Amino acid sequence: MVSCLLLQALVAAPATAEGVDGLQRAPVAAVTQDALGQKGDQNAQTALFLPFDAQTGIAAFWSGPDFIVVADQPVPAMMRASGGTGVFSGLTVTVLDHATLLRIPLPQHPVLRLSRQKEGWQLQAPEPASLQKKDGQTALAPSGAAGAAAAPGSAAASTSASTPAPAPAPATTSTSATTTTAAATSASAGSSSPSSSSTATLSSVGAALAGKPSSGGGGVSASLHTITAQPAPGYVLFPLQQPGHEFELPDPATGARLLIATSRTASGGVAQAQHAVGYSVRPTLEGVVVEADADQIVMQGTAKGAVLRAVSLHPVPVGLPLPEQVTEASRQKDWQWFGLQEASPATLAAEREGKLAALAKASARQKKAATFAAAQAAFASGAFQKAATLLADMPETTPDSGSASAGAPSTQRPEIALRAASALLAGNLKGARALVAPEWISLPEFHLWQGLYGLYAGQNSQRTAILLAAGFAQAQHYPAPLRDRIAPAMALYIARYGTPATVRMMEPLPDGPAYDLPRALLQAREGKTETARVALENLTASDDAQRAAIARTEIVRLMQDADLIAPDMAADVYRKLLKGENGASPAPADIRTLTAVGLAHALIRNGEPKVALSVLEGLQPSADVPEDVLAEAYRAALYRLVFNGASASLGLPPGSEEELSVTQRTALVAQGLPHVPDGAEKAKLLLGYGRLLLEAGHADTAATAFSQAIAMQADPQARAEGEELLAQAAMQAHQLALAQMALDHAVSPLMPDDLAARKAYDAARVAQARGETEKAQALLAHDESDAGLDLRGQLYEADHRWADAVLVVGRLASRGLPQDGALTEAQRALAFRLATDAAAARDWETLHRLKDWLAGRTLGRERDALFTLLLRQMPRSAASH
């Protein structure tokens, strides 16, 4: 792994292989440098080398006055790269658990160029001298292979791009994220080579797309190779040849929710801003960045790129309109492709046997069609494993069903759909991955199957519950063998994790024993605790071992939530369920995760977060415990470790906390943090973790934690609080530049008075450390807090302004020195400080009053002796006063 960023001169880009992105014939090699280096001091400020290897995707875009580069891998060594030189001197690096965030303040928004090199990426800010006038447009002067007018087929033409200020020409509002590339089309029409390109620096994104010249400001590359959004019914695809990962971050400038998709190769970025209902697509230099106004807008990764869609019971329009779902079941594609028919289970079983018999007699020419027909009959009759086995023996139409696209021929899609659905219900998630391909979003009848994939894969519970609830009525109309296989599992999931709105989609819940378990959970949610308890008690005796095991676990959770059982007793019961003690059989393998998470929560409530973390270790998301529910268990344990002083407010029993030192607690938190997803909740956790680190004297690590929290926090006030804490940590770590930068960023329209006072105090401390005494005094002029008075006193003492020091330290002593009783060590030190300041100022009156106030109480043997000497210096008139 590279140790840090490498600053180097603006020189000719190294040769790269030809191809669409300059990397097709010569894959990007892993980075080999392992030390910080500089080349060409003369122009070092104009280029910044980003040593991200071939497996790391990036996105690059403007956020207010800052240029942001996000890498989708954590690179801890890059922390040392903060504070570059020249135009990049304000560079800061924040390493998150799953990403690396580079923030470069560039208020003037210079023209920037980003190109993929063999060993990483190079970000360039060409100097004005390198700009020329050409054909009425401002163009980048040629620079080796990365010149402004690359030859047709040149890799440099396809691996570099430029970026504008984030104020593009007005974009047409629409309900889809279509991004047109008029300039690219125009350039293509005039060239015989599809890879021909010229890099023209324009002042606005809109002008670049229109192919029109413009003047001034930053620029964007009018390159052939940009990310062009492809709208389809229900979604928008942003194609990427080598997509990275997708994640969310708040906009550093505004706090807006950003959905980011990275690219591992040069894609040219998104050229033009696009505004639509609930979201907008930002211009980027690399990758895809969507500002999502609606929570229902999500981005998911596919082999073909990033997919933007809305997941809601009432989704906003994304992409093209979805087709109307036909009301007649037999005409729906799931019924046609799965071979479903309205018939009794006996009839369907007979149909299956008939198709299997026909398959056995089929000729080689008829074999494939007969196999598919037999698989359809097996699936419709509930023999899902048989269907999967038959399809496994039949050659696939496409080499990779997981990469199937909306453009797949209609003859292939039934086979892809049946293979995926059969694999899913046979327990083969890998074989079912075709269901996450974007093509199924365009078919409303397959949203249910995407929900089922999310259920069995343990994906986000809220999104999965929405897809399942929207398809619950559809599942009820399936033939009995298929309906009875999926509908009860759907109902149980929605009863556990669905919102009230998704729960209402199941009303009325069907009758029958298969729905008794979700019915009991719904009764518990409605507050009918006793009714639910009795129902779960009855279900513990069920002949269905899985249903009985779930009921045993759920009844413990119900009783604990209703305070009918103490946390320690709940933990004991969960342990017995896992071990199969007291006559109960051990929990089945697929239920053990649910029981283990219940045990972890009981341990957390009992003040045993360390043991809870050991229980959670190694658990994986499942149908019963989705990824976000498992992450919440980790978060609860870490909250208990960080905020253990809040036991009473959390409803925890007093005196039950594990005896852990601060060092032990911080070590456990560090191990558990990667299991908590980024967001506001994790930011709060990181702020508390940073305070613990400061308490333990680890200022550098605390500064890292505070920086991470700031990057995840959308609320301006919360970000300002994090910046103030970062300033404190930076000062303790003797990083004055970082402390000043944090204070500069600590702004909020509604900053509380106490936070404003702390910020002023921190700024005064920075000024003091820099020797700027007058500035520090001005900042503290109205600070009457103990810390503010203490620092003001230190400043006056340092300047030998003893009379002023007496006034400030005297106010501090009037608050802190009791009239009677023994003094603490801090109080003794304060009293002696006032005495020495008063003696230096020859303020005998203050010294005399202090003597009377102390009334013979000791300051310690050495201080008592010195205080006596100070008193002897008083003139007789003052002493007898």
Short mmCIF file of N, CA and C in Angstrom, two decimals, residues 669-775:
data_model
loop_
_atom_site.label_atom_id
_atom_site.label_comp_id
_atom_site.label_asym_id
_atom_site.label_seq_id
_atom_site.Cartn_x
_atom_site.Cartn_y
_atom_site.Cartn_z
N VAL A 669 -13.98 -0.38 21.06
CA VAL A 669 -14.72 0.47 20.13
C VAL A 669 -14.04 0.47 18.76
N ALA A 670 -12.72 0.56 18.74
CA ALA A 670 -11.98 0.57 17.47
C ALA A 670 -12.24 -0.71 16.69
N GLN A 671 -12.35 -1.83 17.37
CA GLN A 671 -12.59 -3.11 16.69
C GLN A 671 -14.01 -3.20 16.14
N GLY A 672 -14.96 -2.56 16.84
CA GLY A 672 -16.35 -2.69 16.43
C GLY A 672 -16.82 -1.65 15.44
N LEU A 673 -16.13 -0.52 15.32
CA LEU A 673 -16.59 0.57 14.46
C LEU A 673 -16.80 0.17 12.99
N PRO A 674 -15.94 -0.66 12.39
CA PRO A 674 -16.18 -1.03 10.98
C PRO A 674 -17.50 -1.74 10.74
N HIS A 675 -18.13 -2.27 11.78
CA HIS A 675 -19.41 -2.97 11.62
C HIS A 675 -20.60 -2.01 11.63
N VAL A 676 -20.36 -0.74 11.92
CA VAL A 676 -21.43 0.25 11.98
C VAL A 676 -21.40 1.07 10.70
N PRO A 677 -22.50 1.16 9.96
CA PRO A 677 -22.48 1.91 8.70
C PRO A 677 -22.30 3.40 8.94
N ASP A 678 -21.72 4.07 7.94
CA ASP A 678 -21.51 5.50 8.05
C ASP A 678 -22.84 6.23 8.11
N GLY A 679 -22.86 7.33 8.84
CA GLY A 679 -24.08 8.13 8.97
C GLY A 679 -24.07 8.92 10.25
N ALA A 680 -25.19 9.61 10.50
CA ALA A 680 -25.27 10.50 11.66
C ALA A 680 -25.11 9.75 12.97
N GLU A 681 -25.66 8.53 13.06
CA GLU A 681 -25.54 7.75 14.31
C GLU A 681 -24.09 7.37 14.57
N LYS A 682 -23.39 6.99 13.52
CA LYS A 682 -21.98 6.65 13.71
C LYS A 682 -21.18 7.90 14.03
N ALA A 683 -21.57 9.05 13.46
CA ALA A 683 -20.87 10.30 13.76
C ALA A 683 -20.98 10.63 15.24
N LYS A 684 -22.17 10.44 15.81
CA LYS A 684 -22.34 10.67 17.24
C LYS A 684 -21.45 9.73 18.06
N LEU A 685 -21.39 8.49 17.63
CA LEU A 685 -20.55 7.51 18.29
C LEU A 685 -19.08 7.91 18.21
N LEU A 686 -18.66 8.40 17.06
CA LEU A 686 -17.26 8.81 16.88
C LEU A 686 -16.90 10.02 17.74
N LEU A 687 -17.84 10.94 17.94
CA LEU A 687 -17.56 12.08 18.80
C LEU A 687 -17.30 11.63 20.23
N GLY A 688 -18.14 10.71 20.72
CA GLY A 688 -17.91 10.18 22.06
C GLY A 688 -16.62 9.39 22.15
N TYR A 689 -16.33 8.63 21.12
CA TYR A 689 -15.09 7.85 21.06
C TYR A 689 -13.88 8.78 21.08
N GLY A 690 -13.97 9.89 20.33
CA GLY A 690 -12.87 10.85 20.33
C GLY A 690 -12.64 11.46 21.69
N ARG A 691 -13.72 11.75 22.42
CA ARG A 691 -13.57 12.29 23.78
C ARG A 691 -12.87 11.28 24.69
N LEU A 692 -13.22 10.00 24.54
CA LEU A 692 -12.53 8.96 25.32
C LEU A 692 -11.03 8.95 25.00
N LEU A 693 -10.71 9.08 23.72
CA LEU A 693 -9.31 9.07 23.32
C LEU A 693 -8.57 10.27 23.90
N LEU A 694 -9.22 11.43 23.92
CA LEU A 694 -8.59 12.59 24.53
C LEU A 694 -8.34 12.36 26.01
N GLU A 695 -9.31 11.73 26.67
CA GLU A 695 -9.16 11.41 28.09
C GLU A 695 -7.98 10.48 28.32
N ALA A 696 -7.75 9.58 27.36
CA ALA A 696 -6.64 8.63 27.49
C ALA A 696 -5.32 9.21 27.00
N GLY A 697 -5.34 10.47 26.50
CA GLY A 697 -4.11 11.10 26.06
C GLY A 697 -3.71 10.78 24.63
N HIS A 698 -4.65 10.25 23.83
CA HIS A 698 -4.34 9.90 22.44
C HIS A 698 -4.91 10.97 21.51
N ALA A 699 -4.29 12.14 21.51
CA ALA A 699 -4.83 13.28 20.78
C ALA A 699 -4.84 13.04 19.27
N ASP A 700 -3.79 12.42 18.72
CA ASP A 700 -3.73 12.18 17.28
C ASP A 700 -4.88 11.28 16.82
N THR A 701 -5.10 10.18 17.54
CA THR A 701 -6.19 9.27 17.18
C THR A 701 -7.54 9.92 17.38
N ALA A 702 -7.65 10.76 18.41
CA ALA A 702 -8.90 11.49 18.65
C ALA A 702 -9.19 12.43 17.48
N ALA A 703 -8.16 13.09 16.97
CA ALA A 703 -8.36 14.00 15.84
C ALA A 703 -8.88 13.23 14.63
N THR A 704 -8.39 12.01 14.42
CA THR A 704 -8.88 11.19 13.32
C THR A 704 -10.35 10.86 13.51
N ALA A 705 -10.74 10.48 14.72
CA ALA A 705 -12.13 10.16 15.01
C ALA A 705 -13.04 11.36 14.78
N PHE A 706 -12.61 12.53 15.23
CA PHE A 706 -13.42 13.74 15.03
C PHE A 706 -13.54 14.07 13.55
N SER A 707 -12.46 13.91 12.79
CA SER A 707 -12.51 14.17 11.35
C SER A 707 -13.50 13.24 10.67
N GLN A 708 -13.50 11.97 11.06
CA GLN A 708 -14.45 11.02 10.49
C GLN A 708 -15.88 11.42 10.82
N ALA A 709 -16.12 11.82 12.05
CA ALA A 709 -17.46 12.22 12.46
C ALA A 709 -17.95 13.41 11.65
N ILE A 710 -17.09 14.38 11.41
CA ILE A 710 -17.46 15.56 10.64
C ILE A 710 -17.85 15.16 9.22
N ALA A 711 -17.10 14.24 8.63
CA ALA A 711 -17.38 13.82 7.26
C ALA A 711 -18.72 13.13 7.13
N MET A 712 -19.23 12.55 8.21
CA MET A 712 -20.49 11.81 8.17
C MET A 712 -21.69 12.62 8.63
N GLN A 713 -21.45 13.80 9.16
CA GLN A 713 -22.52 14.56 9.80
C GLN A 713 -23.10 15.58 8.82
N ALA A 714 -24.41 15.56 8.64
CA ALA A 714 -25.07 16.48 7.72
C ALA A 714 -25.52 17.76 8.42
N ASP A 715 -25.85 17.69 9.70
CA ASP A 715 -26.38 18.84 10.41
C ASP A 715 -25.28 19.87 10.64
N PRO A 716 -25.49 21.14 10.23
CA PRO A 716 -24.43 22.16 10.38
C PRO A 716 -23.97 22.36 11.82
N GLN A 717 -24.91 22.34 12.76
CA GLN A 717 -24.53 22.55 14.15
C GLN A 717 -23.70 21.38 14.66
N ALA A 718 -24.09 20.17 14.30
CA ALA A 718 -23.32 19.00 14.72
C ALA A 718 -21.93 19.01 14.10
N ARG A 719 -21.85 19.45 12.83
CA ARG A 719 -20.52 19.55 12.20
C ARG A 719 -19.66 20.59 12.90
N ALA A 720 -20.28 21.71 13.27
CA ALA A 720 -19.52 22.75 13.98
C ALA A 720 -19.00 22.23 15.31
N GLU A 721 -19.81 21.46 16.01
CA GLU A 721 -19.37 20.87 17.28
C GLU A 721 -18.20 19.93 17.05
N GLY A 722 -18.29 19.12 15.98
CA GLY A 722 -17.18 18.22 15.67
C GLY A 722 -15.91 18.97 15.32
N GLU A 723 -16.05 20.07 14.57
CA GLU A 723 -14.86 20.87 14.22
C GLU A 723 -14.22 21.45 15.48
N GLU A 724 -15.04 21.90 16.45
CA GLU A 724 -14.48 22.46 17.68
C GLU A 724 -13.72 21.39 18.46
N LEU A 725 -14.27 20.18 18.52
CA LEU A 725 -13.57 19.09 19.20
C LEU A 725 -12.29 18.74 18.45
N LEU A 726 -12.35 18.77 17.11
CA LEU A 726 -11.15 18.51 16.32
C LEU A 726 -10.08 19.55 16.64
N ALA A 727 -10.48 20.81 16.81
CA ALA A 727 -9.51 21.85 17.16
C ALA A 727 -8.85 21.56 18.49
N GLN A 728 -9.65 21.09 19.47
CA GLN A 728 -9.08 20.75 20.77
C GLN A 728 -8.04 19.64 20.63
N ALA A 729 -8.41 18.58 19.88
CA ALA A 729 -7.48 17.46 19.71
C ALA A 729 -6.22 17.90 18.97
N ALA A 730 -6.39 18.72 17.95
CA ALA A 730 -5.24 19.18 17.17
C ALA A 730 -4.29 20.00 18.04
N MET A 731 -4.85 20.82 18.92
CA MET A 731 -3.98 21.61 19.80
C MET A 731 -3.22 20.72 20.76
N GLN A 732 -3.90 19.71 21.29
CA GLN A 732 -3.19 18.79 22.19
C GLN A 732 -2.10 18.03 21.45
N ALA A 733 -2.33 17.79 20.14
CA ALA A 733 -1.33 17.09 19.33
C ALA A 733 -0.31 18.05 18.72
N HIS A 734 -0.39 19.34 19.10
CA HIS A 734 0.53 20.37 18.62
C HIS A 734 0.45 20.53 17.09
N GLN A 735 -0.76 20.41 16.55
CA GLN A 735 -0.99 20.63 15.13
C GLN A 735 -1.79 21.92 14.97
N LEU A 736 -1.11 23.05 15.07
CA LEU A 736 -1.80 24.33 15.09
C LEU A 736 -2.49 24.64 13.77
N ALA A 737 -1.90 24.23 12.65
CA ALA A 737 -2.53 24.50 11.35
C ALA A 737 -3.86 23.76 11.24
N LEU A 738 -3.89 22.49 11.67
CA LEU A 738 -5.12 21.72 11.64
C LEU A 738 -6.15 22.33 12.58
N ALA A 739 -5.70 22.79 13.75
CA ALA A 739 -6.62 23.40 14.70
C ALA A 739 -7.25 24.66 14.11
N GLN A 740 -6.44 25.49 13.46
CA GLN A 740 -6.97 26.72 12.86
C GLN A 740 -7.94 26.40 11.73
N MET A 741 -7.61 25.39 10.92
CA MET A 741 -8.50 25.01 9.82
C MET A 741 -9.84 24.52 10.36
N ALA A 742 -9.81 23.72 11.44
CA ALA A 742 -11.04 23.23 12.04
C ALA A 742 -11.89 24.38 12.56
N LEU A 743 -11.26 25.36 13.19
CA LEU A 743 -12.01 26.50 13.71
C LEU A 743 -12.59 27.34 12.57
N ASP A 744 -11.88 27.44 11.47
CA ASP A 744 -12.41 28.16 10.31
C ASP A 744 -13.65 27.48 9.75
N HIS A 745 -13.68 26.15 9.84
CA HIS A 745 -14.82 25.38 9.32
C HIS A 745 -15.97 25.29 10.33
N ALA A 746 -15.71 25.64 11.57
CA ALA A 746 -16.74 25.50 12.62
C ALA A 746 -17.72 26.66 12.56
N VAL A 747 -18.62 26.59 11.58
CA VAL A 747 -19.63 27.63 11.41
C VAL A 747 -21.01 26.99 11.35
N SER A 748 -21.97 27.69 11.91
CA SER A 748 -23.34 27.20 11.90
C SER A 748 -24.27 28.40 12.02
N PRO A 749 -25.36 28.44 11.25
CA PRO A 749 -26.24 29.60 11.32
C PRO A 749 -26.87 29.80 12.69
N LEU A 750 -27.07 28.74 13.44
CA LEU A 750 -27.70 28.82 14.76
C LEU A 750 -26.78 28.22 15.81
N MET A 751 -25.54 28.69 15.87
CA MET A 751 -24.57 28.14 16.81
C MET A 751 -24.95 28.52 18.24
N PRO A 752 -25.08 27.54 19.15
CA PRO A 752 -25.41 27.85 20.55
C PRO A 752 -24.33 28.71 21.20
N ASP A 753 -24.73 29.46 22.22
CA ASP A 753 -23.78 30.36 22.88
C ASP A 753 -22.60 29.61 23.48
N ASP A 754 -22.87 28.44 24.08
CA ASP A 754 -21.77 27.72 24.71
C ASP A 754 -20.76 27.22 23.68
N LEU A 755 -21.25 26.79 22.50
CA LEU A 755 -20.34 26.35 21.45
C LEU A 755 -19.55 27.52 20.89
N ALA A 756 -20.21 28.67 20.73
CA ALA A 756 -19.50 29.87 20.25
C ALA A 756 -18.42 30.27 21.24
N ALA A 757 -18.71 30.16 22.53
CA ALA A 757 -17.72 30.51 23.55
C ALA A 757 -16.53 29.55 23.50
N ARG A 758 -16.81 28.25 23.33
CA ARG A 758 -15.72 27.28 23.26
C ARG A 758 -14.86 27.54 22.02
N LYS A 759 -15.52 27.88 20.91
CA LYS A 759 -14.78 28.16 19.68
C LYS A 759 -13.86 29.36 19.87
N ALA A 760 -14.37 30.41 20.51
CA ALA A 760 -13.55 31.60 20.76
C ALA A 760 -12.37 31.26 21.67
N TYR A 761 -12.63 30.44 22.67
CA TYR A 761 -11.56 30.04 23.59
C TYR A 761 -10.49 29.24 22.84
N ASP A 762 -10.93 28.32 21.98
CA ASP A 762 -9.96 27.54 21.21
C ASP A 762 -9.15 28.44 20.28
N ALA A 763 -9.83 29.38 19.65
CA ALA A 763 -9.11 30.30 18.75
C ALA A 763 -8.09 31.12 19.53
N ALA A 764 -8.44 31.50 20.76
CA ALA A 764 -7.50 32.24 21.59
C ALA A 764 -6.30 31.38 21.96
N ARG A 765 -6.54 30.10 22.23
CA ARG A 765 -5.43 29.20 22.55
C ARG A 765 -4.48 29.07 21.36
N VAL A 766 -5.06 28.98 20.15
CA VAL A 766 -4.21 28.90 18.96
C VAL A 766 -3.40 30.17 18.81
N ALA A 767 -4.06 31.32 18.99
CA ALA A 767 -3.35 32.59 18.91
C ALA A 767 -2.25 32.68 19.96
N GLN A 768 -2.54 32.21 21.17
CA GLN A 768 -1.53 32.20 22.23
C GLN A 768 -0.32 31.37 21.83
N ALA A 769 -0.61 30.17 21.27
CA ALA A 769 0.49 29.29 20.88
C ALA A 769 1.34 29.91 19.78
N ARG A 770 0.72 30.76 18.96
CA ARG A 770 1.45 31.41 17.89
C ARG A 770 2.09 32.72 18.34
N GLY A 771 1.93 33.09 19.60
CA GLY A 771 2.51 34.32 20.10
C GLY A 771 1.70 35.56 19.78
N GLU A 772 0.43 35.38 19.35
CA GLU A 772 -0.43 36.51 19.00
C GLU A 772 -1.27 36.87 20.21
N THR A 773 -0.63 37.51 21.20
CA THR A 773 -1.28 37.77 22.48
C THR A 773 -2.47 38.71 22.35
N GLU A 774 -2.31 39.79 21.61
CA GLU A 774 -3.40 40.76 21.49
C GLU A 774 -4.62 40.14 20.83
N LYS A 775 -4.41 39.32 19.81
CA LYS A 775 -5.53 38.64 19.15
C LYS A 775 -6.23 37.71 20.14
#
